[in-house]
Amino acid sequence: MASSGAFSRRINRYRQSIFTGNQIKSVFNTGTFSSDKNIYYQQRTISPKKITPQVKEQLIGFLKEVNPNFRVEVIDNLSANGVANIAEFLIQLKKGKEDLALAEEAAHVFIELLNDPKLKKDLLSDVVRTKMYKKVIEDYGLLYGMDYEKLKRETAAKLISLYIQDRDAFNYWSGSEQLTN
């Protein structure tokens, strides 16, 4: 099992490895960035803890650094709690769920823009050993057509968002040895 401490250290390394705003344009010009593969949904809330106004401001600031025209929209009748459409620089949040879903949707952007292939590979390899991965397979497997790479990314985004908003839930879902022994 991955320990929450090791995963936390890795998150800090990932934070330093994302693309800069100038590099993002080249991601879309390579022809390898598929809009279908880079749309993510938050079907269920894992933690009832909301992000603070300060964290919300930081997450929106991050998104604006990625692209000054990045949009975060609140939708009354959205079928999911949140949707990240990375190719369109758009996050949509269900009204009333904004402070529960924003961290996860921003984490999807963060993961897709990791600039270090080894770190990204390590992250996606680590998540399969967590409790969260099994839950994501159950909840999102059919929705994502059992695309295991996308399911790993979904798991990573959920864990990163929990790390931001609810460390106790993060420790549980990351398979923290302190809670499973």
Phi, psi and omega in degrees: 000141177285139177273150181295330178294316179294319179294320178299317179297320180294321177302317179297323176292322180296320182304328181275358188244015180276162179296149170277166180305323181289334182278338185297319180305320181292333177300316183284338180276349183282342182082003181260357183263105183266127181293325178296320181283349185242035170244126184234147183238143170255107182278318184228152175271127180275325181236139177280356182283130179270155175285155179282162176302325179294317179294319178302315179298318179295319180295317178294323175299318177300313181298322179290332174291323177298312178205120180303339180263010178302133182249139171239115183247142174255124186243133181297310189246043178288136184287338178245166176293326180202152178223128175251117175248091190293321181296332180263003184051055186219131169239130176246135182236139177289134179305130182094347180246005186307313184281354175261330188257337186300317182299317180292318181293321176294326178296327176299317178298314180304312183296315182295335184259009175303131187265347183256108183302323180293316178297318180296317179298317178299315180301310183290335175285321182294323188294337182290347179263014182254160174297327182298323182300315179299318179296318180295319177302315180295316187276330189240355184306309180291318180302320182261014176060035181052034173283098189295329176294317178293322178295324175295319179294321177298316179298313181300317180296319178296317180293318178297318179295322176294323177301324180285318191250343184202091185296328178295314177295321177301313180300320179292306187286337178280355180082029182310127180299330180297330183262345183259348179269000000 
